[in-house]
Amino acid sequence: MTTGEELKNLRESILEQMPPETRFTEQDARTMQQYRMLFLSLADQLVTGFYDMLYQHHQTRQIFTEDERPQREITLKQWWQRVCYGPFDDHFWDWMTFVGLVHVVRGVNNPMMISAWGFVSEKVMEKARASLPPERVYELQGAMIRFGQTFSALISESYLKNYLEMIAGATGTDEKLVELLVKMGRQDFKGQIPGLKKDLDLAHH
Protein backbone atom coordinates (compact mmCIF):
# COMPACT_ATOMS: atom_id res chain seq x y z
CA MET A 1 0.00 0.00 0.00
CA THR A 2 1.64 3.22 -1.13
CA THR A 3 -0.99 5.94 -1.53
CA GLY A 4 -3.81 7.58 0.38
CA GLU A 5 -6.19 6.50 -2.36
CA GLU A 6 -5.23 2.85 -1.85
CA LEU A 7 -5.77 3.30 1.89
CA LYS A 8 -9.22 4.76 1.26
CA ASN A 9 -10.15 1.93 -1.12
CA LEU A 10 -9.00 -0.68 1.40
CA ARG A 11 -10.99 0.97 4.18
CA GLU A 12 -14.12 1.02 2.05
CA SER A 13 -13.74 -2.60 0.99
CA ILE A 14 -13.27 -3.76 4.60
CA LEU A 15 -16.29 -1.86 5.91
CA GLU A 16 -18.40 -3.19 3.06
CA GLN A 17 -17.72 -6.72 4.28
CA MET A 18 -19.23 -5.92 7.68
CA PRO A 19 -23.02 -6.32 8.07
CA PRO A 20 -24.43 -2.81 8.62
CA GLU A 21 -25.75 -3.73 12.07
CA THR A 22 -22.22 -4.41 13.28
CA ARG A 23 -20.65 -1.13 12.13
CA PHE A 24 -20.09 1.99 14.18
CA THR A 25 -22.83 4.56 13.47
CA GLU A 26 -23.35 8.29 13.81
CA GLN A 27 -25.64 7.56 16.75
CA ASP A 28 -22.84 5.56 18.37
CA ALA A 29 -20.54 8.54 17.89
CA ARG A 30 -23.05 10.84 19.58
CA THR A 31 -23.40 8.36 22.43
CA MET A 32 -19.67 8.13 23.04
CA GLN A 33 -19.20 11.88 22.89
CA GLN A 34 -22.08 12.32 25.33
CA TYR A 35 -19.78 10.65 27.87
CA ARG A 36 -16.72 12.62 26.87
CA MET A 37 -15.93 13.71 30.42
CA LEU A 38 -16.01 10.10 31.61
CA PHE A 39 -13.58 9.16 28.85
CA LEU A 40 -11.32 12.11 29.56
CA SER A 41 -11.19 11.29 33.27
CA LEU A 42 -9.64 7.93 32.39
CA ALA A 43 -6.90 9.25 30.10
CA ASP A 44 -3.89 9.13 32.44
CA GLN A 45 -4.94 5.86 34.05
CA LEU A 46 -5.53 4.23 30.69
CA VAL A 47 -2.26 5.31 29.15
CA THR A 48 -0.17 4.27 32.14
CA GLY A 49 -2.00 0.97 32.62
CA PHE A 50 -1.90 0.20 28.92
CA TYR A 51 1.87 0.47 28.62
CA ASP A 52 2.51 -1.10 32.02
CA MET A 53 0.64 -4.12 30.68
CA LEU A 54 2.53 -4.22 27.36
CA TYR A 55 5.96 -3.74 28.92
CA GLN A 56 5.32 -6.42 31.56
CA HIS A 57 4.24 -9.16 29.13
CA HIS A 58 7.23 -11.01 27.67
CA GLN A 59 5.96 -11.07 24.06
CA THR A 60 4.63 -7.52 23.77
CA ARG A 61 7.67 -6.19 25.64
CA GLN A 62 9.89 -7.36 22.76
CA ILE A 63 8.19 -4.90 20.40
CA PHE A 64 9.21 -1.79 22.32
CA THR A 65 12.40 -0.24 23.60
CA GLU A 66 12.49 1.41 27.00
CA ASP A 67 13.40 4.82 25.61
CA GLU A 68 10.41 5.00 23.26
CA ARG A 69 7.71 4.66 25.92
CA PRO A 70 7.21 8.43 26.38
CA GLN A 71 6.54 8.89 22.66
CA ARG A 72 4.22 5.87 22.52
CA GLU A 73 2.26 7.30 25.44
CA ILE A 74 1.90 10.63 23.62
CA THR A 75 0.57 8.79 20.55
CA LEU A 76 -1.97 6.88 22.64
CA LYS A 77 -3.08 10.09 24.38
CA GLN A 78 -3.58 11.74 21.00
CA TRP A 79 -5.68 8.79 19.84
CA TRP A 80 -7.74 8.90 23.03
CA GLN A 81 -8.31 12.63 22.62
CA ARG A 82 -9.63 11.93 19.12
CA VAL A 83 -11.96 9.25 20.54
CA CYS A 84 -13.18 11.77 23.12
CA TYR A 85 -13.74 14.68 20.76
CA GLY A 86 -14.16 13.12 17.33
CA PRO A 87 -14.91 13.41 14.57
CA PHE A 88 -15.28 9.77 13.56
CA ASP A 89 -14.95 10.64 9.91
CA ASP A 90 -13.26 9.01 6.91
CA HIS A 91 -9.91 10.43 8.04
CA PHE A 92 -10.24 8.68 11.41
CA TRP A 93 -11.11 5.32 9.84
CA ASP A 94 -8.29 5.71 7.29
CA TRP A 95 -6.00 6.26 10.27
CA MET A 96 -7.19 2.97 11.79
CA THR A 97 -6.61 1.21 8.45
CA PHE A 98 -3.10 2.68 8.34
CA VAL A 99 -2.44 1.24 11.81
CA GLY A 100 -2.68 -2.24 10.26
CA LEU A 101 0.35 -1.41 8.10
CA VAL A 102 2.21 0.04 11.08
CA HIS A 103 1.53 -3.14 13.05
CA VAL A 104 3.07 -5.29 10.31
CA VAL A 105 6.17 -3.09 10.34
CA ARG A 106 6.45 -3.11 14.14
CA GLY A 107 5.52 -6.77 14.64
CA VAL A 108 2.29 -6.12 16.53
CA ASN A 109 0.06 -9.06 15.68
CA ASN A 110 -3.74 -9.19 15.78
CA PRO A 111 -4.08 -11.10 19.08
CA MET A 112 -2.00 -8.36 20.72
CA MET A 113 -4.13 -5.62 19.15
CA ILE A 114 -7.48 -7.20 20.02
CA SER A 115 -6.52 -7.99 23.61
CA ALA A 116 -5.11 -4.48 24.10
CA TRP A 117 -8.45 -3.01 23.00
CA GLY A 118 -10.14 -5.39 25.44
CA PHE A 119 -8.09 -3.81 28.23
CA VAL A 120 -9.17 -0.31 27.20
CA SER A 121 -12.85 -1.15 26.74
CA GLU A 122 -13.04 -2.98 30.07
CA LYS A 123 -11.56 0.01 31.92
CA VAL A 124 -14.15 2.28 30.28
CA MET A 125 -17.02 -0.04 31.18
CA GLU A 126 -15.78 -0.43 34.76
CA LYS A 127 -15.94 3.35 35.10
CA ALA A 128 -19.33 3.46 33.41
CA ARG A 129 -20.81 0.80 35.71
CA ALA A 130 -19.58 2.74 38.73
CA SER A 131 -20.83 6.12 37.45
CA LEU A 132 -23.96 5.66 35.31
CA PRO A 133 -27.46 4.20 35.70
CA PRO A 134 -27.89 0.73 34.13
CA GLU A 135 -29.74 1.94 31.03
CA ARG A 136 -26.93 4.38 30.23
CA VAL A 137 -24.33 1.66 30.75
CA TYR A 138 -26.21 -0.54 28.26
CA GLU A 139 -26.33 2.30 25.71
CA LEU A 140 -22.62 3.05 26.03
CA GLN A 141 -21.69 -0.62 25.92
CA GLY A 142 -23.41 -1.08 22.57
CA ALA A 143 -21.57 1.89 21.09
CA MET A 144 -18.26 0.65 22.47
CA ILE A 145 -18.81 -2.84 21.03
CA ARG A 146 -19.51 -1.51 17.54
CA PHE A 147 -16.58 0.90 17.80
CA GLY A 148 -14.26 -1.96 18.69
CA GLN A 149 -15.66 -4.20 15.98
CA THR A 150 -15.19 -1.53 13.34
CA PHE A 151 -11.67 -0.43 14.08
CA SER A 152 -10.53 -4.00 14.84
CA ALA A 153 -11.86 -5.14 11.46
CA LEU A 154 -9.99 -2.31 9.74
CA ILE A 155 -6.72 -2.91 11.55
CA SER A 156 -6.74 -6.72 11.33
CA GLU A 157 -7.72 -6.91 7.65
CA SER A 158 -5.27 -4.15 6.75
CA TYR A 159 -2.62 -6.11 8.65
CA LEU A 160 -3.38 -9.24 6.59
CA LYS A 161 -3.49 -7.32 3.29
CA ASN A 162 -0.19 -5.58 3.93
CA TYR A 163 1.40 -8.78 5.26
CA LEU A 164 0.59 -10.57 2.01
CA GLU A 165 1.82 -7.58 -0.02
CA MET A 166 5.14 -7.70 1.83
CA ILE A 167 5.48 -11.42 1.15
CA ALA A 168 4.76 -10.81 -2.52
CA GLY A 169 7.28 -7.97 -2.66
CA ALA A 170 10.00 -9.83 -0.78
CA THR A 171 9.71 -12.93 -2.98
CA GLY A 172 9.20 -11.09 -6.25
CA THR A 173 5.82 -12.77 -6.60
CA ASP A 174 2.85 -11.06 -8.19
CA GLU A 175 0.20 -10.31 -5.57
CA LYS A 176 -2.50 -11.96 -7.67
CA LEU A 177 -0.41 -15.12 -7.74
CA VAL A 178 -0.21 -15.04 -3.94
CA GLU A 179 -4.01 -14.82 -3.81
CA LEU A 180 -4.26 -17.72 -6.26
CA LEU A 181 -1.92 -19.82 -4.13
CA VAL A 182 -4.08 -19.11 -1.08
CA LYS A 183 -7.18 -20.24 -2.98
CA MET A 184 -5.40 -23.43 -3.99
CA GLY A 185 -4.33 -23.98 -0.41
CA ARG A 186 -7.95 -23.82 0.71
CA GLN A 187 -8.62 -27.05 -1.14
CA ASP A 188 -5.79 -28.79 0.71
CA PHE A 189 -7.06 -27.57 4.06
CA LYS A 190 -10.63 -28.46 3.12
CA GLY A 191 -9.62 -32.10 3.02
CA GLN A 192 -8.26 -31.87 6.58
CA ILE A 193 -11.46 -30.46 8.08
CA PRO A 194 -13.31 -33.81 8.61
CA GLY A 195 -10.38 -35.21 10.57
CA LEU A 196 -10.04 -32.08 12.67
CA LYS A 197 -13.77 -32.08 13.40
CA LYS A 198 -13.52 -35.69 14.48
CA ASP A 199 -10.66 -34.85 16.83
CA LEU A 200 -12.63 -31.96 18.31
CA ASP A 201 -15.70 -34.14 18.81
CA LEU A 202 -13.60 -36.76 20.60
CA ALA A 203 -12.12 -34.05 22.81
CA HIS A 204 -15.60 -33.30 24.17
CA HIS A 205 -16.29 -36.87 25.31
PDB file of C-alpha atoms in Angstrom:
ATOM      1  CA  MET A   1       0.000   0.000   0.000  1.00  0.00           C
ATOM      2  CA  THR A   2       1.637   3.220  -1.133  1.00  0.00           C
ATOM      3  CA  THR A   3      -0.987   5.936  -1.528  1.00  0.00           C
ATOM      4  CA  GLY A   4      -3.805   7.581   0.377  1.00  0.00           C
ATOM      5  CA  GLU A   5      -6.187   6.498  -2.361  1.00  0.00           C
ATOM      6  CA  GLU A   6      -5.233   2.852  -1.848  1.00  0.00           C
ATOM      7  CA  LEU A   7      -5.766   3.296   1.891  1.00  0.00           C
ATOM      8  CA  LYS A   8      -9.221   4.758   1.259  1.00  0.00           C
ATOM      9  CA  ASN A   9     -10.147   1.932  -1.116  1.00  0.00           C
ATOM     10  CA  LEU A  10      -9.004  -0.677   1.403  1.00  0.00           C
ATOM     11  CA  ARG A  11     -10.985   0.973   4.184  1.00  0.00           C
ATOM     12  CA  GLU A  12     -14.123   1.021   2.054  1.00  0.00           C
ATOM     13  CA  SER A  13     -13.742  -2.603   0.994  1.00  0.00           C
ATOM     14  CA  ILE A  14     -13.273  -3.760   4.602  1.00  0.00           C
ATOM     15  CA  LEU A  15     -16.288  -1.856   5.912  1.00  0.00           C
ATOM     16  CA  GLU A  16     -18.401  -3.195   3.057  1.00  0.00           C
ATOM     17  CA  GLN A  17     -17.720  -6.722   4.277  1.00  0.00           C
ATOM     18  CA  MET A  18     -19.233  -5.924   7.685  1.00  0.00           C
ATOM     19  CA  PRO A  19     -23.016  -6.318   8.075  1.00  0.00           C
ATOM     20  CA  PRO A  20     -24.434  -2.807   8.624  1.00  0.00           C
ATOM     21  CA  GLU A  21     -25.752  -3.729  12.073  1.00  0.00           C
ATOM     22  CA  THR A  22     -22.225  -4.406  13.284  1.00  0.00           C
ATOM     23  CA  ARG A  23     -20.649  -1.127  12.127  1.00  0.00           C
ATOM     24  CA  PHE A  24     -20.086   1.993  14.182  1.00  0.00           C
ATOM     25  CA  THR A  25     -22.828   4.562  13.468  1.00  0.00           C
ATOM     26  CA  GLU A  26     -23.354   8.288  13.808  1.00  0.00           C
ATOM     27  CA  GLN A  27     -25.643   7.563  16.751  1.00  0.00           C
ATOM     28  CA  ASP A  28     -22.842   5.563  18.368  1.00  0.00           C
ATOM     29  CA  ALA A  29     -20.540   8.542  17.885  1.00  0.00           C
ATOM     30  CA  ARG A  30     -23.053  10.841  19.581  1.00  0.00           C
ATOM     31  CA  THR A  31     -23.402   8.362  22.434  1.00  0.00           C
ATOM     32  CA  MET A  32     -19.670   8.132  23.040  1.00  0.00           C
ATOM     33  CA  GLN A  33     -19.196  11.879  22.894  1.00  0.00           C
ATOM     34  CA  GLN A  34     -22.077  12.317  25.331  1.00  0.00           C
ATOM     35  CA  TYR A  35     -19.783  10.650  27.874  1.00  0.00           C
ATOM     36  CA  ARG A  36     -16.724  12.624  26.868  1.00  0.00           C
ATOM     37  CA  MET A  37     -15.927  13.708  30.420  1.00  0.00           C
ATOM     38  CA  LEU A  38     -16.010  10.099  31.609  1.00  0.00           C
ATOM     39  CA  PHE A  39     -13.583   9.156  28.849  1.00  0.00           C
ATOM     40  CA  LEU A  40     -11.318  12.114  29.563  1.00  0.00           C
ATOM     41  CA  SER A  41     -11.187  11.289  33.269  1.00  0.00           C
ATOM     42  CA  LEU A  42      -9.644   7.932  32.394  1.00  0.00           C
ATOM     43  CA  ALA A  43      -6.904   9.254  30.103  1.00  0.00           C
ATOM     44  CA  ASP A  44      -3.887   9.134  32.435  1.00  0.00           C
ATOM     45  CA  GLN A  45      -4.938   5.860  34.054  1.00  0.00           C
ATOM     46  CA  LEU A  46      -5.534   4.229  30.690  1.00  0.00           C
ATOM     47  CA  VAL A  47      -2.260   5.313  29.146  1.00  0.00           C
ATOM     48  CA  THR A  48      -0.171   4.267  32.140  1.00  0.00           C
ATOM     49  CA  GLY A  49      -1.999   0.975  32.619  1.00  0.00           C
ATOM     50  CA  PHE A  50      -1.896   0.198  28.915  1.00  0.00           C
ATOM     51  CA  TYR A  51       1.866   0.466  28.621  1.00  0.00           C
ATOM     52  CA  ASP A  52       2.514  -1.099  32.015  1.00  0.00           C
ATOM     53  CA  MET A  53       0.645  -4.121  30.679  1.00  0.00           C
ATOM     54  CA  LEU A  54       2.530  -4.219  27.363  1.00  0.00           C
ATOM     55  CA  TYR A  55       5.959  -3.740  28.923  1.00  0.00           C
ATOM     56  CA  GLN A  56       5.317  -6.419  31.560  1.00  0.00           C
ATOM     57  CA  HIS A  57       4.238  -9.157  29.131  1.00  0.00           C
ATOM     58  CA  HIS A  58       7.227 -11.007  27.668  1.00  0.00           C
ATOM     59  CA  GLN A  59       5.957 -11.065  24.062  1.00  0.00           C
ATOM     60  CA  THR A  60       4.631  -7.517  23.771  1.00  0.00           C
ATOM     61  CA  ARG A  61       7.671  -6.190  25.639  1.00  0.00           C
ATOM     62  CA  GLN A  62       9.886  -7.361  22.761  1.00  0.00           C
ATOM     63  CA  ILE A  63       8.190  -4.898  20.398  1.00  0.00           C
ATOM     64  CA  PHE A  64       9.208  -1.794  22.324  1.00  0.00           C
ATOM     65  CA  THR A  65      12.402  -0.240  23.598  1.00  0.00           C
ATOM     66  CA  GLU A  66      12.486   1.410  27.002  1.00  0.00           C
ATOM     67  CA  ASP A  67      13.397   4.821  25.611  1.00  0.00           C
ATOM     68  CA  GLU A  68      10.405   5.005  23.257  1.00  0.00           C
ATOM     69  CA  ARG A  69       7.708   4.662  25.920  1.00  0.00           C
ATOM     70  CA  PRO A  70       7.207   8.430  26.377  1.00  0.00           C
ATOM     71  CA  GLN A  71       6.538   8.892  22.655  1.00  0.00           C
ATOM     72  CA  ARG A  72       4.223   5.873  22.523  1.00  0.00           C
ATOM     73  CA  GLU A  73       2.257   7.302  25.441  1.00  0.00           C
ATOM     74  CA  ILE A  74       1.898  10.633  23.621  1.00  0.00           C
ATOM     75  CA  THR A  75       0.574   8.793  20.553  1.00  0.00           C
ATOM     76  CA  LEU A  76      -1.969   6.878  22.642  1.00  0.00           C
ATOM     77  CA  LYS A  77      -3.077  10.095  24.381  1.00  0.00           C
ATOM     78  CA  GLN A  78      -3.579  11.744  20.999  1.00  0.00           C
ATOM     79  CA  TRP A  79      -5.682   8.791  19.840  1.00  0.00           C
ATOM     80  CA  TRP A  80      -7.744   8.896  23.031  1.00  0.00           C
ATOM     81  CA  GLN A  81      -8.315  12.626  22.622  1.00  0.00           C
ATOM     82  CA  ARG A  82      -9.631  11.928  19.118  1.00  0.00           C
ATOM     83  CA  VAL A  83     -11.956   9.249  20.543  1.00  0.00           C
ATOM     84  CA  CYS A  84     -13.183  11.766  23.120  1.00  0.00           C
ATOM     85  CA  TYR A  85     -13.742  14.679  20.762  1.00  0.00           C
ATOM     86  CA  GLY A  86     -14.159  13.116  17.325  1.00  0.00           C
ATOM     87  CA  PRO A  87     -14.912  13.409  14.571  1.00  0.00           C
ATOM     88  CA  PHE A  88     -15.277   9.774  13.563  1.00  0.00           C
ATOM     89  CA  ASP A  89     -14.952  10.644   9.907  1.00  0.00           C
ATOM     90  CA  ASP A  90     -13.258   9.012   6.913  1.00  0.00           C
ATOM     91  CA  HIS A  91      -9.910  10.428   8.043  1.00  0.00           C
ATOM     92  CA  PHE A  92     -10.244   8.677  11.409  1.00  0.00           C
ATOM     93  CA  TRP A  93     -11.112   5.321   9.837  1.00  0.00           C
ATOM     94  CA  ASP A  94      -8.292   5.710   7.287  1.00  0.00           C
ATOM     95  CA  TRP A  95      -6.000   6.261  10.269  1.00  0.00           C
ATOM     96  CA  MET A  96      -7.190   2.965  11.790  1.00  0.00           C
ATOM     97  CA  THR A  97      -6.609   1.211   8.449  1.00  0.00           C
ATOM     98  CA  PHE A  98      -3.095   2.681   8.341  1.00  0.00           C
ATOM     99  CA  VAL A  99      -2.443   1.235  11.805  1.00  0.00           C
ATOM    100  CA  GLY A 100      -2.680  -2.236  10.256  1.00  0.00           C
ATOM    101  CA  LEU A 101       0.346  -1.415   8.105  1.00  0.00           C
ATOM    102  CA  VAL A 102       2.214   0.045  11.084  1.00  0.00           C
ATOM    103  CA  HIS A 103       1.533  -3.138  13.052  1.00  0.00           C
ATOM    104  CA  VAL A 104       3.068  -5.290  10.314  1.00  0.00           C
ATOM    105  CA  VAL A 105       6.167  -3.090  10.341  1.00  0.00           C
ATOM    106  CA  ARG A 106       6.447  -3.110  14.144  1.00  0.00           C
ATOM    107  CA  GLY A 107       5.518  -6.770  14.638  1.00  0.00           C
ATOM    108  CA  VAL A 108       2.290  -6.115  16.533  1.00  0.00           C
ATOM    109  CA  ASN A 109       0.057  -9.060  15.679  1.00  0.00           C
ATOM    110  CA  ASN A 110      -3.736  -9.187  15.785  1.00  0.00           C
ATOM    111  CA  PRO A 111      -4.084 -11.096  19.085  1.00  0.00           C
ATOM    112  CA  MET A 112      -1.996  -8.358  20.721  1.00  0.00           C
ATOM    113  CA  MET A 113      -4.131  -5.618  19.151  1.00  0.00           C
ATOM    114  CA  ILE A 114      -7.481  -7.204  20.019  1.00  0.00           C
ATOM    115  CA  SER A 115      -6.524  -7.992  23.606  1.00  0.00           C
ATOM    116  CA  ALA A 116      -5.113  -4.483  24.096  1.00  0.00           C
ATOM    117  CA  TRP A 117      -8.449  -3.013  22.995  1.00  0.00           C
ATOM    118  CA  GLY A 118     -10.141  -5.394  25.441  1.00  0.00           C
ATOM    119  CA  PHE A 119      -8.087  -3.812  28.227  1.00  0.00           C
ATOM    120  CA  VAL A 120      -9.172  -0.309  27.196  1.00  0.00           C
ATOM    121  CA  SER A 121     -12.849  -1.149  26.743  1.00  0.00           C
ATOM    122  CA  GLU A 122     -13.039  -2.980  30.069  1.00  0.00           C
ATOM    123  CA  LYS A 123     -11.562   0.014  31.922  1.00  0.00           C
ATOM    124  CA  VAL A 124     -14.148   2.277  30.280  1.00  0.00           C
ATOM    125  CA  MET A 125     -17.020  -0.040  31.182  1.00  0.00           C
ATOM    126  CA  GLU A 126     -15.775  -0.433  34.762  1.00  0.00           C
ATOM    127  CA  LYS A 127     -15.942   3.351  35.100  1.00  0.00           C
ATOM    128  CA  ALA A 128     -19.329   3.455  33.413  1.00  0.00           C
ATOM    129  CA  ARG A 129     -20.805   0.802  35.705  1.00  0.00           C
ATOM    130  CA  ALA A 130     -19.580   2.742  38.728  1.00  0.00           C
ATOM    131  CA  SER A 131     -20.834   6.123  37.452  1.00  0.00           C
ATOM    132  CA  LEU A 132     -23.958   5.663  35.314  1.00  0.00           C
ATOM    133  CA  PRO A 133     -27.458   4.199  35.703  1.00  0.00           C
ATOM    134  CA  PRO A 134     -27.888   0.728  34.133  1.00  0.00           C
ATOM    135  CA  GLU A 135     -29.742   1.939  31.033  1.00  0.00           C
ATOM    136  CA  ARG A 136     -26.934   4.377  30.227  1.00  0.00           C
ATOM    137  CA  VAL A 137     -24.333   1.657  30.746  1.00  0.00           C
ATOM    138  CA  TYR A 138     -26.205  -0.539  28.260  1.00  0.00           C
ATOM    139  CA  GLU A 139     -26.328   2.297  25.711  1.00  0.00           C
ATOM    140  CA  LEU A 140     -22.617   3.051  26.026  1.00  0.00           C
ATOM    141  CA  GLN A 141     -21.687  -0.616  25.925  1.00  0.00           C
ATOM    142  CA  GLY A 142     -23.410  -1.078  22.567  1.00  0.00           C
ATOM    143  CA  ALA A 143     -21.571   1.893  21.089  1.00  0.00           C
ATOM    144  CA  MET A 144     -18.257   0.652  22.469  1.00  0.00           C
ATOM    145  CA  ILE A 145     -18.807  -2.835  21.034  1.00  0.00           C
ATOM    146  CA  ARG A 146     -19.513  -1.507  17.544  1.00  0.00           C
ATOM    147  CA  PHE A 147     -16.584   0.904  17.796  1.00  0.00           C
ATOM    148  CA  GLY A 148     -14.258  -1.956  18.690  1.00  0.00           C
ATOM    149  CA  GLN A 149     -15.657  -4.201  15.976  1.00  0.00           C
ATOM    150  CA  THR A 150     -15.190  -1.530  13.337  1.00  0.00           C
ATOM    151  CA  PHE A 151     -11.672  -0.433  14.075  1.00  0.00           C
ATOM    152  CA  SER A 152     -10.529  -4.001  14.839  1.00  0.00           C
ATOM    153  CA  ALA A 153     -11.858  -5.143  11.460  1.00  0.00           C
ATOM    154  CA  LEU A 154      -9.995  -2.306   9.739  1.00  0.00           C
ATOM    155  CA  ILE A 155      -6.717  -2.913  11.546  1.00  0.00           C
ATOM    156  CA  SER A 156      -6.742  -6.717  11.327  1.00  0.00           C
ATOM    157  CA  GLU A 157      -7.724  -6.908   7.652  1.00  0.00           C
ATOM    158  CA  SER A 158      -5.271  -4.153   6.751  1.00  0.00           C
ATOM    159  CA  TYR A 159      -2.616  -6.115   8.652  1.00  0.00           C
ATOM    160  CA  LEU A 160      -3.380  -9.238   6.586  1.00  0.00           C
ATOM    161  CA  LYS A 161      -3.494  -7.325   3.289  1.00  0.00           C
ATOM    162  CA  ASN A 162      -0.187  -5.584   3.925  1.00  0.00           C
ATOM    163  CA  TYR A 163       1.402  -8.779   5.258  1.00  0.00           C
ATOM    164  CA  LEU A 164       0.585 -10.571   2.013  1.00  0.00           C
ATOM    165  CA  GLU A 165       1.820  -7.584  -0.016  1.00  0.00           C
ATOM    166  CA  MET A 166       5.136  -7.700   1.833  1.00  0.00           C
ATOM    167  CA  ILE A 167       5.483 -11.420   1.147  1.00  0.00           C
ATOM    168  CA  ALA A 168       4.763 -10.811  -2.522  1.00  0.00           C
ATOM    169  CA  GLY A 169       7.280  -7.970  -2.660  1.00  0.00           C
ATOM    170  CA  ALA A 170      10.004  -9.829  -0.776  1.00  0.00           C
ATOM    171  CA  THR A 171       9.710 -12.929  -2.976  1.00  0.00           C
ATOM    172  CA  GLY A 172       9.197 -11.085  -6.248  1.00  0.00           C
ATOM    173  CA  THR A 173       5.818 -12.768  -6.604  1.00  0.00           C
ATOM    174  CA  ASP A 174       2.846 -11.058  -8.194  1.00  0.00           C
ATOM    175  CA  GLU A 175       0.199 -10.312  -5.567  1.00  0.00           C
ATOM    176  CA  LYS A 176      -2.501 -11.960  -7.665  1.00  0.00           C
ATOM    177  CA  LEU A 177      -0.406 -15.117  -7.744  1.00  0.00           C
ATOM    178  CA  VAL A 178      -0.214 -15.041  -3.944  1.00  0.00           C
ATOM    179  CA  GLU A 179      -4.010 -14.820  -3.809  1.00  0.00           C
ATOM    180  CA  LEU A 180      -4.265 -17.724  -6.261  1.00  0.00           C
ATOM    181  CA  LEU A 181      -1.919 -19.816  -4.127  1.00  0.00           C
ATOM    182  CA  VAL A 182      -4.083 -19.111  -1.075  1.00  0.00           C
ATOM    183  CA  LYS A 183      -7.180 -20.240  -2.979  1.00  0.00           C
ATOM    184  CA  MET A 184      -5.397 -23.432  -3.995  1.00  0.00           C
ATOM    185  CA  GLY A 185      -4.329 -23.977  -0.412  1.00  0.00           C
ATOM    186  CA  ARG A 186      -7.948 -23.818   0.713  1.00  0.00           C
ATOM    187  CA  GLN A 187      -8.622 -27.051  -1.140  1.00  0.00           C
ATOM    188  CA  ASP A 188      -5.793 -28.791   0.710  1.00  0.00           C
ATOM    189  CA  PHE A 189      -7.061 -27.574   4.059  1.00  0.00           C
ATOM    190  CA  LYS A 190     -10.627 -28.462   3.121  1.00  0.00           C
ATOM    191  CA  GLY A 191      -9.621 -32.104   3.023  1.00  0.00           C
ATOM    192  CA  GLN A 192      -8.265 -31.869   6.576  1.00  0.00           C
ATOM    193  CA  ILE A 193     -11.460 -30.461   8.078  1.00  0.00           C
ATOM    194  CA  PRO A 194     -13.315 -33.812   8.614  1.00  0.00           C
ATOM    195  CA  GLY A 195     -10.377 -35.214  10.573  1.00  0.00           C
ATOM    196  CA  LEU A 196     -10.040 -32.081  12.668  1.00  0.00           C
ATOM    197  CA  LYS A 197     -13.773 -32.075  13.397  1.00  0.00           C
ATOM    198  CA  LYS A 198     -13.524 -35.691  14.482  1.00  0.00           C
ATOM    199  CA  ASP A 199     -10.655 -34.849  16.833  1.00  0.00           C
ATOM    200  CA  LEU A 200     -12.631 -31.965  18.306  1.00  0.00           C
ATOM    201  CA  ASP A 201     -15.705 -34.143  18.807  1.00  0.00           C
ATOM    202  CA  LEU A 202     -13.596 -36.757  20.596  1.00  0.00           C
ATOM    203  CA  ALA A 203     -12.118 -34.051  22.806  1.00  0.00           C
ATOM    204  CA  HIS A 204     -15.599 -33.299  24.169  1.00  0.00           C
ATOM    205  CA  HIS A 205     -16.288 -36.866  25.309  1.00  0.00           C
TER     206      HIS A 205
END
